[in-house]
CSV table of C-alpha atoms in Angstrom, one decimal:
chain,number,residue,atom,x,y,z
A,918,UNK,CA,12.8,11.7,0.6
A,919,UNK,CA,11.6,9.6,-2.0
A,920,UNK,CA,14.7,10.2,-4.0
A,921,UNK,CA,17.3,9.2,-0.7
A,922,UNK,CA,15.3,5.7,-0.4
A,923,UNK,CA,15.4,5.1,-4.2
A,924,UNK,CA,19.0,5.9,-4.0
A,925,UNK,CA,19.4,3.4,-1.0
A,926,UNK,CA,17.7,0.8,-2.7
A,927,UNK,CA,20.0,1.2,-5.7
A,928,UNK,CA,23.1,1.0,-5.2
A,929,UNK,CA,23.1,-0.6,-1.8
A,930,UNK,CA,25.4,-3.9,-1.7
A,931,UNK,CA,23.9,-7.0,-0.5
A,932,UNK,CA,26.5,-9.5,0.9
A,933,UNK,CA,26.3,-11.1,-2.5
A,934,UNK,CA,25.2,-10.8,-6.0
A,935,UNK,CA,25.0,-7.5,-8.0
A,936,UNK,CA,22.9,-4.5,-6.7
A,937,UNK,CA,19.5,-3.9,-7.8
A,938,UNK,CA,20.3,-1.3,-9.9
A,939,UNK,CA,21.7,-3.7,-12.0
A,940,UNK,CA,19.4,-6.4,-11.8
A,941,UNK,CA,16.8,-4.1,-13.0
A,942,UNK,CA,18.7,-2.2,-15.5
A,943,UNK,CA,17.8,1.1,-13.5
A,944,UNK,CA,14.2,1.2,-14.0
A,945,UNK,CA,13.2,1.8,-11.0
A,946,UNK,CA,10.7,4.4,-11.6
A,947,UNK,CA,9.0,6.8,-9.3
A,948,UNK,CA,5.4,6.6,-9.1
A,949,UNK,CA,4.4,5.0,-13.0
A,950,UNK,CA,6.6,2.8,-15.1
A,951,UNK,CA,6.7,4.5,-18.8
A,952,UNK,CA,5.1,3.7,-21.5
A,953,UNK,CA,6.8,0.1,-23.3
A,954,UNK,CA,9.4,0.3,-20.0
A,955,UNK,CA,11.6,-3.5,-20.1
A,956,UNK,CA,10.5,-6.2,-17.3
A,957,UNK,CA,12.1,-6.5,-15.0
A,958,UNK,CA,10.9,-3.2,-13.6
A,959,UNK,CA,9.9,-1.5,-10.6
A,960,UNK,CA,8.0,1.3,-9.3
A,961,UNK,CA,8.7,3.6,-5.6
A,962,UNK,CA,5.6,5.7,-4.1
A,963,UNK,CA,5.6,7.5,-1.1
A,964,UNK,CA,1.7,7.5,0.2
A,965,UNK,CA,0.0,8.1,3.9
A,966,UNK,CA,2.8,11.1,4.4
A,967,UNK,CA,1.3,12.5,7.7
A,968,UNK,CA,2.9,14.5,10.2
A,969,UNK,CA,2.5,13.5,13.7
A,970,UNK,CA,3.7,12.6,17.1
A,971,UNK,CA,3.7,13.5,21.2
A,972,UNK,CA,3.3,17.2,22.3
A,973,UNK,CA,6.0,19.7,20.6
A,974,UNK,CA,7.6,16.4,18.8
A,975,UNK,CA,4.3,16.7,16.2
A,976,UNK,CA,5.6,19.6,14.8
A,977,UNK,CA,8.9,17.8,13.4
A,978,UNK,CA,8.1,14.1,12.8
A,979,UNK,CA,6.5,12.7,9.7
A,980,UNK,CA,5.2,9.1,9.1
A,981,UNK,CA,4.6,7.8,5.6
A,982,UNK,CA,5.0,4.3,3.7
A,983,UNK,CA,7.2,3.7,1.0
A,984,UNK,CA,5.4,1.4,-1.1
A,985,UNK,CA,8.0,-0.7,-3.7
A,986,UNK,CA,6.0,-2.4,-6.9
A,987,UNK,CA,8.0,-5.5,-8.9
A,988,UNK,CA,6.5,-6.3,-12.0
A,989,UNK,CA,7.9,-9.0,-14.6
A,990,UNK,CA,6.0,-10.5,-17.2
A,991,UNK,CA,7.3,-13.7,-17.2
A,992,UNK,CA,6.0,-16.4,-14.5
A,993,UNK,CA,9.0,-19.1,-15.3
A,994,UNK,CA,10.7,-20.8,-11.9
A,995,UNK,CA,14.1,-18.5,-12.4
A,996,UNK,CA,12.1,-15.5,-13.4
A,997,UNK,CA,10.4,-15.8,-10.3
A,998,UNK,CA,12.7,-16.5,-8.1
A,999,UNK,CA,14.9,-13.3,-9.5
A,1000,UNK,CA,11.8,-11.3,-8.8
A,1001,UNK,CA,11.7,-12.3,-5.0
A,1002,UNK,CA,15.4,-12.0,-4.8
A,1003,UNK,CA,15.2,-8.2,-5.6
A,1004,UNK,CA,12.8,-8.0,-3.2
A,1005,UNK,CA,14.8,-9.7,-0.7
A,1006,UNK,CA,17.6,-7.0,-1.6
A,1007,UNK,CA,15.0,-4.1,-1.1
A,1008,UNK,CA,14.3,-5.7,2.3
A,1009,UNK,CA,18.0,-6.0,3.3
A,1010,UNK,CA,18.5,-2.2,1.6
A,1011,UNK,CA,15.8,-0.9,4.1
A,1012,UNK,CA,14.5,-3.1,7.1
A,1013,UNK,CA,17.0,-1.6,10.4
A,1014,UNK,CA,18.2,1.4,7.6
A,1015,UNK,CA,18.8,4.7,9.6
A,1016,UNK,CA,19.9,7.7,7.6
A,1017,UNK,CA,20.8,11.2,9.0
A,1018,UNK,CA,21.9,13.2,5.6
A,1019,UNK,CA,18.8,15.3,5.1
A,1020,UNK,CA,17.2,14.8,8.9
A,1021,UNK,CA,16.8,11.6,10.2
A,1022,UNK,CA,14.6,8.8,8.8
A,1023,UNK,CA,14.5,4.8,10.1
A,1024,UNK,CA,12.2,2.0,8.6
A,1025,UNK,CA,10.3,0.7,11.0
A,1026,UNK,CA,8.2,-2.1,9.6
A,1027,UNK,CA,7.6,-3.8,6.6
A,1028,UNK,CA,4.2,-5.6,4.8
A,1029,UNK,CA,5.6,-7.9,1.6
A,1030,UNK,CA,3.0,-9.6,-0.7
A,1031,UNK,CA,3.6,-12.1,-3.3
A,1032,UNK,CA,0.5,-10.9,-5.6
A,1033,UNK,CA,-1.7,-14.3,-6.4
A,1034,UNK,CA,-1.4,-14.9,-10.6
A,1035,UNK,CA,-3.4,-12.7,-11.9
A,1036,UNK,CA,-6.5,-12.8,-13.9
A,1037,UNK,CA,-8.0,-11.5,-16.8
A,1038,UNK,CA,-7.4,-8.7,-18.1
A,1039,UNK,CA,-4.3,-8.6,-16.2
A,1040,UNK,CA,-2.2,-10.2,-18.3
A,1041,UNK,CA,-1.5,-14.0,-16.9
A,1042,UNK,CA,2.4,-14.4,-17.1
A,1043,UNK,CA,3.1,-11.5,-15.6
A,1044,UNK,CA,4.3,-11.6,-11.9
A,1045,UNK,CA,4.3,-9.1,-9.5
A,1046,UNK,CA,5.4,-8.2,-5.7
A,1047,UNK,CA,4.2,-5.1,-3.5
A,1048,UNK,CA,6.4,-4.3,-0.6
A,1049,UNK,CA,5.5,-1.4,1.7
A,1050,UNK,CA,7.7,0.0,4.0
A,1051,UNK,CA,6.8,2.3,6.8
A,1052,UNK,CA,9.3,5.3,7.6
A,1053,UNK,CA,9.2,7.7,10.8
A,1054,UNK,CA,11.2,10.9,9.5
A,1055,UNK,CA,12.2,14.0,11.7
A,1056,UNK,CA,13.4,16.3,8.0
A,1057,UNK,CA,15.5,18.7,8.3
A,1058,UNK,CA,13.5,20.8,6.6
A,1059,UNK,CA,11.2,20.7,9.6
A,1060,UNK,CA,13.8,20.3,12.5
A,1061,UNK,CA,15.6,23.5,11.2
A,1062,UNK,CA,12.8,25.4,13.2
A,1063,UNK,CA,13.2,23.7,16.1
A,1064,UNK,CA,14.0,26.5,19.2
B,641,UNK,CA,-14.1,-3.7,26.5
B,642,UNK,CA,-13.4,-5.8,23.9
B,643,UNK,CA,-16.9,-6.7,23.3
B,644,UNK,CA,-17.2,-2.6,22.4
B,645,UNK,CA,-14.3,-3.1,20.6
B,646,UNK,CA,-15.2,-5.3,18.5
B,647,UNK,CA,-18.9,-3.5,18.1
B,648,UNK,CA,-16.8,-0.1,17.0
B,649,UNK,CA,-14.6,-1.9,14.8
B,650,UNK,CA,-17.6,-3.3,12.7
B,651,UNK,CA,-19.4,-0.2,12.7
B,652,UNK,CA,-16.0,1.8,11.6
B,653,UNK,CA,-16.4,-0.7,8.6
B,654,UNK,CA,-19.3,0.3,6.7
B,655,UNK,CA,-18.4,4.0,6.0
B,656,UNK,CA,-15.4,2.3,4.6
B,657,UNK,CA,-16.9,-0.1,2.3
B,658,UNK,CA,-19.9,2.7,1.3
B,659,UNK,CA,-16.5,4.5,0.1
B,660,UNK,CA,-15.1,2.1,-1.6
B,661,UNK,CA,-18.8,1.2,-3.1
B,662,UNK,CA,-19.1,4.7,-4.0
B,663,UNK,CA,-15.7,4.8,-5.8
B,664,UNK,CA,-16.3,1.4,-7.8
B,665,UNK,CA,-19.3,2.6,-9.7
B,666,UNK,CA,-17.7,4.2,-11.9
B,667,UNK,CA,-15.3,1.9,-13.0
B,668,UNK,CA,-11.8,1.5,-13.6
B,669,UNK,CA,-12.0,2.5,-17.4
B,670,UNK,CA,-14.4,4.5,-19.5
B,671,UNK,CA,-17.5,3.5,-17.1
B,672,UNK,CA,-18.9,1.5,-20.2
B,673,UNK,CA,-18.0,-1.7,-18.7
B,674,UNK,CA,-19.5,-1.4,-15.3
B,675,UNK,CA,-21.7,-4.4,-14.5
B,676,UNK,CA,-22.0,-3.7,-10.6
B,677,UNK,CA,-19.7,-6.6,-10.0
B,678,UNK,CA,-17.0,-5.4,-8.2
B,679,UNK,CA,-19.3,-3.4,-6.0
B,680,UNK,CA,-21.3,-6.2,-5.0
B,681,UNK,CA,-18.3,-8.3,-4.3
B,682,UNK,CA,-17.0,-5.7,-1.5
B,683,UNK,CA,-16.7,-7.5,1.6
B,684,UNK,CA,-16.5,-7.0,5.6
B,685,UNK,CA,-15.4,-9.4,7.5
B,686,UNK,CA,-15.3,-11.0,11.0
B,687,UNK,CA,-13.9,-8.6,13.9
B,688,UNK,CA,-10.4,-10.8,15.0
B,689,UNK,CA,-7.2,-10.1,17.0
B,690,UNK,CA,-4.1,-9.7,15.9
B,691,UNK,CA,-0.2,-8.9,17.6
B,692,UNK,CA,-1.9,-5.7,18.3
B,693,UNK,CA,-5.4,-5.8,18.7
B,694,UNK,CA,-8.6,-6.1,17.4
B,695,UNK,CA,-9.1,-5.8,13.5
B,696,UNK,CA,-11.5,-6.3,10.9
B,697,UNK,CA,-10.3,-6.0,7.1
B,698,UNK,CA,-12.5,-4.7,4.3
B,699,UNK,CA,-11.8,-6.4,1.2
B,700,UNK,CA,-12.9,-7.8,-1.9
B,701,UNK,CA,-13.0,-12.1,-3.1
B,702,UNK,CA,-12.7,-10.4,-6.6
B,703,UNK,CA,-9.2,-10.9,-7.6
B,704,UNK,CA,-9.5,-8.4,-10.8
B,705,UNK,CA,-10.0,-5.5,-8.4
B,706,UNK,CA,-6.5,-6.2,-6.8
B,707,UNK,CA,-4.7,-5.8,-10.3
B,708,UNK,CA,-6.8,-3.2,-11.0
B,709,UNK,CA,-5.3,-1.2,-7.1
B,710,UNK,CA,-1.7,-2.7,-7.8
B,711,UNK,CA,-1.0,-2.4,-11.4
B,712,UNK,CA,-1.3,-4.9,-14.5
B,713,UNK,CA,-0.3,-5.1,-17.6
B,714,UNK,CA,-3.7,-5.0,-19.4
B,715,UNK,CA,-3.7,-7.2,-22.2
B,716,UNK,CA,-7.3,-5.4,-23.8
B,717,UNK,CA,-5.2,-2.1,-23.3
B,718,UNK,CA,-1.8,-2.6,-24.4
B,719,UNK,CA,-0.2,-1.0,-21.7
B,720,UNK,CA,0.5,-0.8,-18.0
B,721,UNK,CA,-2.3,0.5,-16.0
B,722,UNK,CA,-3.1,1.1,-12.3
B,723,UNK,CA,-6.2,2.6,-11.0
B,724,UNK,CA,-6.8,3.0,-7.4
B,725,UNK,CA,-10.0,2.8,-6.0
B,726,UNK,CA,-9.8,1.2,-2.3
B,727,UNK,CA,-6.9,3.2,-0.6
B,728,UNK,CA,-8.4,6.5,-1.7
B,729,UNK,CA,-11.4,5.3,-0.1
B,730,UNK,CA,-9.7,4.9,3.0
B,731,UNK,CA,-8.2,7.8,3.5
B,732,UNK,CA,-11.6,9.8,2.5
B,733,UNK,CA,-13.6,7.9,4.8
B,734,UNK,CA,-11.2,7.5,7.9
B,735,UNK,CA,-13.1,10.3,9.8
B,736,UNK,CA,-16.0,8.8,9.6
B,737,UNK,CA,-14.9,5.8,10.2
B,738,UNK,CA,-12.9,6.9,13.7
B,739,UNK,CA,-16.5,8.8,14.6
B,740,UNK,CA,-18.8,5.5,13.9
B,741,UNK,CA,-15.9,3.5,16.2
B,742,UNK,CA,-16.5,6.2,18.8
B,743,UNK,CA,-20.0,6.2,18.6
B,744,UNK,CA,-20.7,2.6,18.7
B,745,UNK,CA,-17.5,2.0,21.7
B,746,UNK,CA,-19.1,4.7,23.8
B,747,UNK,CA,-22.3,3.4,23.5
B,748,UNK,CA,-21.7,-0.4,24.1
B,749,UNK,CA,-19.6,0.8,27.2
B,750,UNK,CA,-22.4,2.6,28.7
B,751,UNK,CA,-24.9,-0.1,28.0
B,752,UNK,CA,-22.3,-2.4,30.4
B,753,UNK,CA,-22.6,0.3,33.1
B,754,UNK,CA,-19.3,2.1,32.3
């Protein structure tokens, strides 16, 4: 799952500009951004995956949050603004996104926080942003037993 | 209702924060750094209403422990680092949390004759 929305997010078109793959030269990492990784880069975690729903329904349905981290280390005005701009095209990638290819899975909410500048020891010209989606997924490989 | 509402929410808070207390004391590093700070800056606050209902957040007014949940480049360390403490916490404690919400609703509804 976490692969399909990283995927989305990636190569999805917004109505202008280049896709965020570009804009972040691919590094979009899962989970942890490598040792020495280039800013502009980002991070994709799925977290609170429960299963869960009305009657028979709990037996196929999954909720979890896809949680997007932006990290730059630069604070300048155009920086900045290129930073929320990639999060705009995450929002646009995912807010009303529906996909059927491995189950179906729809976004059904979003938090989005500009983090404060930081403090020590975080390092003060760096910026970041923490988006957090939340999914409902019926998987397939969960609706395959359906009866 | 909402009077035992609110009651349950601020009683569902403090198994939260003890987690989160509990999680802090041992730092975010090595543990040699620990000065108690961060524990003694956790914070519940007011019971208030939202789009869906009543709420109450349990938080911090320590900005360092946000970079510490999030992830920072650490300029002591050299090197990206993220160490969570609070949404562990969370999900550890959410039992106990949902029983001390129970406990305290129940009990305020039955003390207004319910």
């Amino acid at each position: 799952m976490s692969s399909l929305i990283q995927n989305r997010v990636l190569t999805f078109t917004p109505l202008s500009g280049s896709t965020l793959g570009t804009r972040l030269g691919g590094r979009l990492y899962k989970d942890w951004p490598p040792e020495n990784a280039a800013f502009p880069n980002g991070t994709i975690r799925i977290i609170n995956r429960i299963t869960g729903g009305r009657g028979q329904e709990a037996q196929y349905r999954e909720t979890f949050s896809a949680e997007f981290m932006l990290y730059d280390n630069s604070r300048a005005a155009a920086r900045a603004s290129a930073l929320e701009d990639m999060g705009d095209l995450i929002d646009a990638a995912l807010m009303q996104w529906s996909d059927g290819s491995s189950g179906l899975a729809f976004s059904a909410g979003r938090q989005r926080d500009t983090l404060p500048p930081p403090v020590d020891p975080a390092d003060r010209q760096s910026n970041s942003i923490r988006i957090v989606y939340d999914f409902t997924v019926y998987p397939v490989y969960l609706t395959q037993y359906t009866t | 209702m909402d009077d035992a509402a609110q009651k349950g929410l601020l009683a569902a808070a403090y198994p939260v924060s003890n987690a989160v207390k509990k999680n802090l004391r041992g730092g975010y590093t090595s543990g040699d750094f620990v000065t108690g700070q961060s524990v003694n800056h956790v914070t519940i606050g007011q019971v208030f209403q939202d789009a869906v209902g009543w709420a109450i957040k349990v938080g911090t007014d320590l900005l360092y422990n946000l970079f510490w949940e999030l992830g920072h480049n650490n300029i002591y360390l050299r090197k990206f680092v993220r160490v969570e403490k609070w949404r562990p916490a969370l999900l550890d404690s959410r039992f106990e949390s949902m029983q001390a919400f129970n406990r305290v609703y129940g009990q305020t509804l039955k003390a207004h004759g319910f």
